[in-house]
CSV table of C-alpha atoms in Angstrom, one decimal:
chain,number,residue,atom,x,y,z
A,122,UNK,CA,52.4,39.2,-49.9
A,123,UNK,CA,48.9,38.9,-50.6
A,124,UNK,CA,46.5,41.5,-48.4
A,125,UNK,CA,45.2,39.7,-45.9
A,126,UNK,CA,41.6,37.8,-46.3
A,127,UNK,CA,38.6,38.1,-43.8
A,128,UNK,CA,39.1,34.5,-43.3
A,129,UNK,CA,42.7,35.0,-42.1
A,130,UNK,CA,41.2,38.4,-39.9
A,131,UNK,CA,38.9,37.1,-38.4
A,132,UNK,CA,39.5,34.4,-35.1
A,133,UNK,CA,41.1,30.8,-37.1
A,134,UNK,CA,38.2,28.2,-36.5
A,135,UNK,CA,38.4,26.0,-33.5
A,136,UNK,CA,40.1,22.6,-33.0
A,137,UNK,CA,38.3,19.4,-32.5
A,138,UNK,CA,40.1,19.5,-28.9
A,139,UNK,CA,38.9,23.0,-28.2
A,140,UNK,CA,35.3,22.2,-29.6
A,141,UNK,CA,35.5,19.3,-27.5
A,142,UNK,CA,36.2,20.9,-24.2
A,143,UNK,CA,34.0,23.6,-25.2
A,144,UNK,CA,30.9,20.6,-25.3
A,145,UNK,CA,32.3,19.1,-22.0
A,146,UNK,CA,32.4,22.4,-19.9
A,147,UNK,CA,29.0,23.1,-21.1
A,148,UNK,CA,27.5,19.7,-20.4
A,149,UNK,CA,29.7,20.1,-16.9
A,150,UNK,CA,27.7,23.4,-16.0
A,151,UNK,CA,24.5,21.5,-17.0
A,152,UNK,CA,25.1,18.7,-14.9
A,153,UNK,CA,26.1,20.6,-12.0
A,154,UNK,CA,22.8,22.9,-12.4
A,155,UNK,CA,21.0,19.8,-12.5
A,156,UNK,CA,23.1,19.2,-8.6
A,157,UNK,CA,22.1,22.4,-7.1
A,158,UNK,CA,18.8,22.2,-8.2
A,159,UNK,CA,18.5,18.2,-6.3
A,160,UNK,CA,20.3,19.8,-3.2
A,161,UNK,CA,17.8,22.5,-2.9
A,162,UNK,CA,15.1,19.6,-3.3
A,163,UNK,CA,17.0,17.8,-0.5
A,164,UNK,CA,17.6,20.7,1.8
A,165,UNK,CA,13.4,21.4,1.8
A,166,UNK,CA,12.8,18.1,2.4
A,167,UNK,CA,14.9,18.2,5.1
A,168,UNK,CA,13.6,21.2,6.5
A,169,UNK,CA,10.0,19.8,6.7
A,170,UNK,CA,11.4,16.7,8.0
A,171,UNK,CA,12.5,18.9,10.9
A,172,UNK,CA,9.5,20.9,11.3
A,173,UNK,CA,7.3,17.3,11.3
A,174,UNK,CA,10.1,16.3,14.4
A,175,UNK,CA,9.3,19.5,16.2
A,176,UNK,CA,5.3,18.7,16.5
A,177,UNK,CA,6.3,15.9,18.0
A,178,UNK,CA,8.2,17.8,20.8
A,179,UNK,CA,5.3,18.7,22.6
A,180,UNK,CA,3.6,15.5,22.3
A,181,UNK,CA,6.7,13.6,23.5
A,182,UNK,CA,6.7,15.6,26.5
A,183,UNK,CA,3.3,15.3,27.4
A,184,UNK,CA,4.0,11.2,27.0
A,185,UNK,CA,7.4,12.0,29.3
A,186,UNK,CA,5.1,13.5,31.9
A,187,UNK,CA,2.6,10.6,31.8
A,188,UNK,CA,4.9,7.8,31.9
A,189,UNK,CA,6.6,9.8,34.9
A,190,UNK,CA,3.1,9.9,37.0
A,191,UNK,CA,2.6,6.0,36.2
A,192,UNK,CA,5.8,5.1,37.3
A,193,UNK,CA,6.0,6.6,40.8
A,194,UNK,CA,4.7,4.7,43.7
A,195,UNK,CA,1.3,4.5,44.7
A,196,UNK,CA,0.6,6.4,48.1
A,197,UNK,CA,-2.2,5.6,50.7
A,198,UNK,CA,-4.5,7.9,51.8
A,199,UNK,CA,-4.7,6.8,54.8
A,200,UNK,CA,-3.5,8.5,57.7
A,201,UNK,CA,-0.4,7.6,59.8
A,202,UNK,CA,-0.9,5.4,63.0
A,203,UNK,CA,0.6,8.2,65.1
A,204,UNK,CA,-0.9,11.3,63.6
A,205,UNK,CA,-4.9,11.1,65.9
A,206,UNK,CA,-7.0,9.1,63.6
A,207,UNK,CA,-9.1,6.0,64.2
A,208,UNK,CA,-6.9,3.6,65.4
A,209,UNK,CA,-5.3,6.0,67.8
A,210,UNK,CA,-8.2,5.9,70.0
């Protein structure tokens, strides 16, 4: 037998499959980079959307409390027939 080359030491050289998995798992890992990074985007968006809803907390209350003023009845000021005013006399 002849002694053994470096070529046959050394790792064989890849298949066209395994190079071609090899491409695909690294444009996989790529893509799925590119996923986390548009979540993040999406989750800070989201975050100030919330922040901009809670301003409007207080200001939706103080429009709750208006609208609850304007829509009781109106009450006279005048006094009660039976209580000693003017037209008790």
């Amino acid at each position: 037998m002849p002694p053994p080359t470096d070529s046959t030491t050394s790792r064989p050289e890849k298949s066209y499959f395994e190079t071609q998995r090899e491409a695909l798992i690294e444009e996989i890992a790529k893509a799925f980079d590119q996923v986390l990074l548009n979540l993040n985007h999406l989750n800070r968006s989201l975050e100030g959307l919330a922040d901009v809803g809670q301003e409007f907390t207080e200001i939706e209350n103080l429009w709750s409390k208006f609208d609850t003023v304007m829509t009781q009845p109106v009450r006279d000021n005048e006094p009660s027939s039976g209580s000693g005013g003017e037209s008790a006399q």
